[in-house]
Amino acid sequence: PSSIIVNINQRGNPLLKYLRNVPWCHDDCPGDYEVAPRHGCIFLSLRYHRLHPTYIYDRLRALGDHYLLRILLVQVDMLGSPERSLRELTRLCMSMQLTMLVAWSAEEAARYLETLKAFERKPVDLIKEKLSDDPLERMTTVLTK
């Protein structure tokens, strides 16, 4: 329960060597990375997406609605401008109710996974904005943002 479950298909993924702060183990799971029992990630390299554009659609179809929180972890690792591919993936995430996280390196992608695992049992109030009861302070905040 304290480790990230990594799909066997992810063997050899460079981001695994950067998962240092959280234990992980290979096992069979519907997603590529399972950070909690109902939270799963699908990993996609933009370079791979350019070569195999239908892969992500097939992968998400196979995933179904297995997870309550479904995350598409995209690593931008291609030459040129990634805007068109990211736009397409953003539309996909919006239509299939996925959360998209974009990483610019394998190390950053691993850090996202570690953070998701670390915050799996934390209350929502931890990341909520803290509003002051003082009207003057609230007005100052509104006018300065």
PDB file of C-alpha atoms in Angstrom:
ATOM      1  CA  PRO A   1       0.000   0.000   0.000  1.00  0.00           C
ATOM      2  CA  SER A   2       2.918   2.397   0.454  1.00  0.00           C
ATOM      3  CA  SER A   3       4.443   1.777  -2.960  1.00  0.00           C
ATOM      4  CA  ILE A   4       3.614   2.777  -6.508  1.00  0.00           C
ATOM      5  CA  ILE A   5       2.530  -0.186  -8.590  1.00  0.00           C
ATOM      6  CA  VAL A   6       4.223  -0.090 -11.983  1.00  0.00           C
ATOM      7  CA  ASN A   7       2.797  -2.024 -14.924  1.00  0.00           C
ATOM      8  CA  ILE A   8       5.129  -4.687 -16.268  1.00  0.00           C
ATOM      9  CA  ASN A   9       4.988  -2.993 -19.696  1.00  0.00           C
ATOM     10  CA  GLN A  10       6.859  -0.005 -18.220  1.00  0.00           C
ATOM     11  CA  ARG A  11      10.104  -1.942 -17.745  1.00  0.00           C
ATOM     12  CA  GLY A  12      12.916   0.087 -19.195  1.00  0.00           C
ATOM     13  CA  ASN A  13      11.085   3.411 -18.876  1.00  0.00           C
ATOM     14  CA  PRO A  14      13.757   6.015 -18.010  1.00  0.00           C
ATOM     15  CA  LEU A  15      11.591   7.678 -15.375  1.00  0.00           C
ATOM     16  CA  LEU A  16      11.818   4.599 -13.124  1.00  0.00           C
ATOM     17  CA  LYS A  17      15.409   5.403 -12.211  1.00  0.00           C
ATOM     18  CA  TYR A  18      14.221   8.775 -10.861  1.00  0.00           C
ATOM     19  CA  LEU A  19      11.609   7.267  -8.511  1.00  0.00           C
ATOM     20  CA  ARG A  20      13.770   7.537  -5.413  1.00  0.00           C
ATOM     21  CA  ASN A  21      11.587   8.912  -2.616  1.00  0.00           C
ATOM     22  CA  VAL A  22       8.763   6.369  -2.919  1.00  0.00           C
ATOM     23  CA  PRO A  23       9.087   2.595  -3.169  1.00  0.00           C
ATOM     24  CA  TRP A  24       7.709   0.969  -6.300  1.00  0.00           C
ATOM     25  CA  CYS A  25       7.196  -2.550  -7.576  1.00  0.00           C
ATOM     26  CA  HIS A  26       6.222  -4.202 -10.836  1.00  0.00           C
ATOM     27  CA  ASP A  27       2.817  -5.813 -10.922  1.00  0.00           C
ATOM     28  CA  ASP A  28      -0.099  -6.210 -13.266  1.00  0.00           C
ATOM     29  CA  CYS A  29      -2.380  -3.165 -13.131  1.00  0.00           C
ATOM     30  CA  PRO A  30      -4.748  -1.596 -15.678  1.00  0.00           C
ATOM     31  CA  GLY A  31      -2.805   1.666 -15.841  1.00  0.00           C
ATOM     32  CA  ASP A  32       0.896   2.254 -16.277  1.00  0.00           C
ATOM     33  CA  TYR A  33       1.305   3.531 -12.715  1.00  0.00           C
ATOM     34  CA  GLU A  34      -1.087   3.024  -9.826  1.00  0.00           C
ATOM     35  CA  VAL A  35      -0.455   5.592  -7.105  1.00  0.00           C
ATOM     36  CA  ALA A  36      -3.502   4.606  -5.034  1.00  0.00           C
ATOM     37  CA  PRO A  37      -6.121   1.866  -5.274  1.00  0.00           C
ATOM     38  CA  ARG A  38      -8.463   4.114  -7.284  1.00  0.00           C
ATOM     39  CA  HIS A  39      -5.878   6.503  -8.817  1.00  0.00           C
ATOM     40  CA  GLY A  40      -4.079   5.463 -11.980  1.00  0.00           C
ATOM     41  CA  CYS A  41      -1.748   7.085 -14.485  1.00  0.00           C
ATOM     42  CA  ILE A  42      -1.176   6.421 -18.138  1.00  0.00           C
ATOM     43  CA  PHE A  43       2.274   7.508 -19.309  1.00  0.00           C
ATOM     44  CA  LEU A  44       2.726   8.880 -22.815  1.00  0.00           C
ATOM     45  CA  SER A  45       5.846  10.164 -24.474  1.00  0.00           C
ATOM     46  CA  LEU A  46       5.103  12.754 -27.172  1.00  0.00           C
ATOM     47  CA  ARG A  47       7.761  11.205 -29.386  1.00  0.00           C
ATOM     48  CA  TYR A  48       5.965   7.855 -29.139  1.00  0.00           C
ATOM     49  CA  HIS A  49       2.614   9.571 -29.705  1.00  0.00           C
ATOM     50  CA  ARG A  50       3.888  11.058 -32.958  1.00  0.00           C
ATOM     51  CA  LEU A  51       4.984   7.622 -34.163  1.00  0.00           C
ATOM     52  CA  HIS A  52       1.859   5.778 -32.966  1.00  0.00           C
ATOM     53  CA  PRO A  53      -1.039   8.276 -32.795  1.00  0.00           C
ATOM     54  CA  THR A  54      -3.735   5.657 -32.100  1.00  0.00           C
ATOM     55  CA  TYR A  55      -1.901   4.068 -29.157  1.00  0.00           C
ATOM     56  CA  ILE A  56      -3.367   6.401 -26.528  1.00  0.00           C
ATOM     57  CA  TYR A  57      -6.920   5.921 -27.795  1.00  0.00           C
ATOM     58  CA  ASP A  58      -6.573   2.138 -27.631  1.00  0.00           C
ATOM     59  CA  ARG A  59      -4.945   2.362 -24.211  1.00  0.00           C
ATOM     60  CA  LEU A  60      -7.705   4.528 -22.762  1.00  0.00           C
ATOM     61  CA  ARG A  61     -10.389   2.324 -24.266  1.00  0.00           C
ATOM     62  CA  ALA A  62      -8.801  -0.679 -22.540  1.00  0.00           C
ATOM     63  CA  LEU A  63      -8.516   1.253 -19.263  1.00  0.00           C
ATOM     64  CA  GLY A  64     -12.236   2.003 -19.231  1.00  0.00           C
ATOM     65  CA  ASP A  65     -13.473   3.534 -15.990  1.00  0.00           C
ATOM     66  CA  HIS A  66     -11.337   1.366 -13.729  1.00  0.00           C
ATOM     67  CA  TYR A  67      -9.979   4.334 -11.762  1.00  0.00           C
ATOM     68  CA  LEU A  68     -11.778   7.136  -9.993  1.00  0.00           C
ATOM     69  CA  LEU A  69      -8.923   9.538 -10.782  1.00  0.00           C
ATOM     70  CA  ARG A  70      -7.407   8.924 -14.214  1.00  0.00           C
ATOM     71  CA  ILE A  71      -4.257  10.849 -15.066  1.00  0.00           C
ATOM     72  CA  LEU A  72      -2.502  11.168 -18.400  1.00  0.00           C
ATOM     73  CA  LEU A  73       1.158  11.868 -17.662  1.00  0.00           C
ATOM     74  CA  VAL A  74       2.684  13.329 -20.818  1.00  0.00           C
ATOM     75  CA  GLN A  75       6.423  13.728 -21.265  1.00  0.00           C
ATOM     76  CA  VAL A  76       7.462  16.301 -23.848  1.00  0.00           C
ATOM     77  CA  ASP A  77      10.563  14.722 -25.358  1.00  0.00           C
ATOM     78  CA  MET A  78      10.337  15.628 -29.012  1.00  0.00           C
ATOM     79  CA  LEU A  79      12.163  18.071 -31.194  1.00  0.00           C
ATOM     80  CA  GLY A  80      10.190  20.912 -32.674  1.00  0.00           C
ATOM     81  CA  SER A  81       7.046  22.444 -31.311  1.00  0.00           C
ATOM     82  CA  PRO A  82       4.749  20.200 -29.264  1.00  0.00           C
ATOM     83  CA  GLU A  83       1.751  22.558 -29.338  1.00  0.00           C
ATOM     84  CA  ARG A  84      -0.325  20.632 -31.860  1.00  0.00           C
ATOM     85  CA  SER A  85       0.120  17.308 -30.075  1.00  0.00           C
ATOM     86  CA  LEU A  86      -0.566  18.867 -26.672  1.00  0.00           C
ATOM     87  CA  ARG A  87      -3.704  20.533 -28.026  1.00  0.00           C
ATOM     88  CA  GLU A  88      -4.960  17.183 -29.318  1.00  0.00           C
ATOM     89  CA  LEU A  89      -4.226  15.469 -26.012  1.00  0.00           C
ATOM     90  CA  THR A  90      -5.908  18.274 -24.069  1.00  0.00           C
ATOM     91  CA  ARG A  91      -9.081  17.790 -26.107  1.00  0.00           C
ATOM     92  CA  LEU A  92      -8.866  14.050 -25.482  1.00  0.00           C
ATOM     93  CA  CYS A  93      -8.495  14.575 -21.737  1.00  0.00           C
ATOM     94  CA  MET A  94     -11.437  16.953 -21.606  1.00  0.00           C
ATOM     95  CA  SER A  95     -13.710  14.582 -23.506  1.00  0.00           C
ATOM     96  CA  MET A  96     -12.682  11.468 -21.544  1.00  0.00           C
ATOM     97  CA  GLN A  97     -12.542  13.151 -18.105  1.00  0.00           C
ATOM     98  CA  LEU A  98      -8.819  12.717 -17.574  1.00  0.00           C
ATOM     99  CA  THR A  99      -6.397  14.921 -15.706  1.00  0.00           C
ATOM    100  CA  MET A 100      -3.363  15.780 -17.809  1.00  0.00           C
ATOM    101  CA  LEU A 101       0.036  16.447 -16.266  1.00  0.00           C
ATOM    102  CA  VAL A 102       2.792  17.635 -18.592  1.00  0.00           C
ATOM    103  CA  ALA A 103       6.422  16.945 -17.731  1.00  0.00           C
ATOM    104  CA  TRP A 104       9.435  18.187 -19.670  1.00  0.00           C
ATOM    105  CA  SER A 105      11.790  15.433 -18.491  1.00  0.00           C
ATOM    106  CA  ALA A 106      11.702  11.928 -17.069  1.00  0.00           C
ATOM    107  CA  GLU A 107      12.877  13.306 -13.750  1.00  0.00           C
ATOM    108  CA  GLU A 108       9.951  15.743 -13.585  1.00  0.00           C
ATOM    109  CA  ALA A 109       7.489  12.970 -14.510  1.00  0.00           C
ATOM    110  CA  ALA A 110       8.868  10.816 -11.690  1.00  0.00           C
ATOM    111  CA  ARG A 111       8.514  13.733  -9.295  1.00  0.00           C
ATOM    112  CA  TYR A 112       4.828  14.054 -10.242  1.00  0.00           C
ATOM    113  CA  LEU A 113       4.276  10.377  -9.457  1.00  0.00           C
ATOM    114  CA  GLU A 114       6.059  10.715  -6.116  1.00  0.00           C
ATOM    115  CA  THR A 115       3.950  13.738  -5.212  1.00  0.00           C
ATOM    116  CA  LEU A 116       0.716  11.979  -6.156  1.00  0.00           C
ATOM    117  CA  LYS A 117       1.692   9.049  -3.940  1.00  0.00           C
ATOM    118  CA  ALA A 118       2.712  11.296  -1.052  1.00  0.00           C
ATOM    119  CA  PHE A 119      -0.606  13.167  -1.128  1.00  0.00           C
ATOM    120  CA  GLU A 120      -2.904  10.159  -1.635  1.00  0.00           C
ATOM    121  CA  ARG A 121      -4.143  10.177   1.969  1.00  0.00           C
ATOM    122  CA  LYS A 122      -3.977  13.913   2.617  1.00  0.00           C
ATOM    123  CA  PRO A 123      -7.211  15.841   3.112  1.00  0.00           C
ATOM    124  CA  VAL A 124      -8.473  18.159   0.417  1.00  0.00           C
ATOM    125  CA  ASP A 125      -8.263  21.081   2.841  1.00  0.00           C
ATOM    126  CA  LEU A 126      -4.488  20.884   2.599  1.00  0.00           C
ATOM    127  CA  ILE A 127      -4.468  22.297  -0.930  1.00  0.00           C
ATOM    128  CA  LYS A 128      -7.523  24.542  -0.606  1.00  0.00           C
ATOM    129  CA  GLU A 129      -6.967  28.252  -0.477  1.00  0.00           C
ATOM    130  CA  LYS A 130      -7.140  29.675   3.041  1.00  0.00           C
ATOM    131  CA  LEU A 131      -9.485  32.655   3.151  1.00  0.00           C
ATOM    132  CA  SER A 132      -9.205  35.207   5.879  1.00  0.00           C
ATOM    133  CA  ASP A 133     -12.214  36.345   7.936  1.00  0.00           C
ATOM    134  CA  ASP A 134     -10.953  39.914   7.941  1.00  0.00           C
ATOM    135  CA  PRO A 135     -12.846  41.907   5.226  1.00  0.00           C
ATOM    136  CA  LEU A 136      -9.979  44.368   4.717  1.00  0.00           C
ATOM    137  CA  GLU A 137      -7.489  41.572   4.133  1.00  0.00           C
ATOM    138  CA  ARG A 138      -9.851  39.828   1.717  1.00  0.00           C
ATOM    139  CA  MET A 139     -10.371  43.055  -0.231  1.00  0.00           C
ATOM    140  CA  THR A 140      -6.623  43.603  -0.373  1.00  0.00           C
ATOM    141  CA  THR A 141      -6.158  40.099  -1.721  1.00  0.00           C
ATOM    142  CA  VAL A 142      -8.822  40.621  -4.411  1.00  0.00           C
ATOM    143  CA  LEU A 143      -7.363  43.932  -5.549  1.00  0.00           C
ATOM    144  CA  THR A 144      -3.751  42.751  -5.634  1.00  0.00           C
ATOM    145  CA  LYS A 145      -4.252  39.526  -7.572  1.00  0.00           C
TER     146      LYS A 145
END
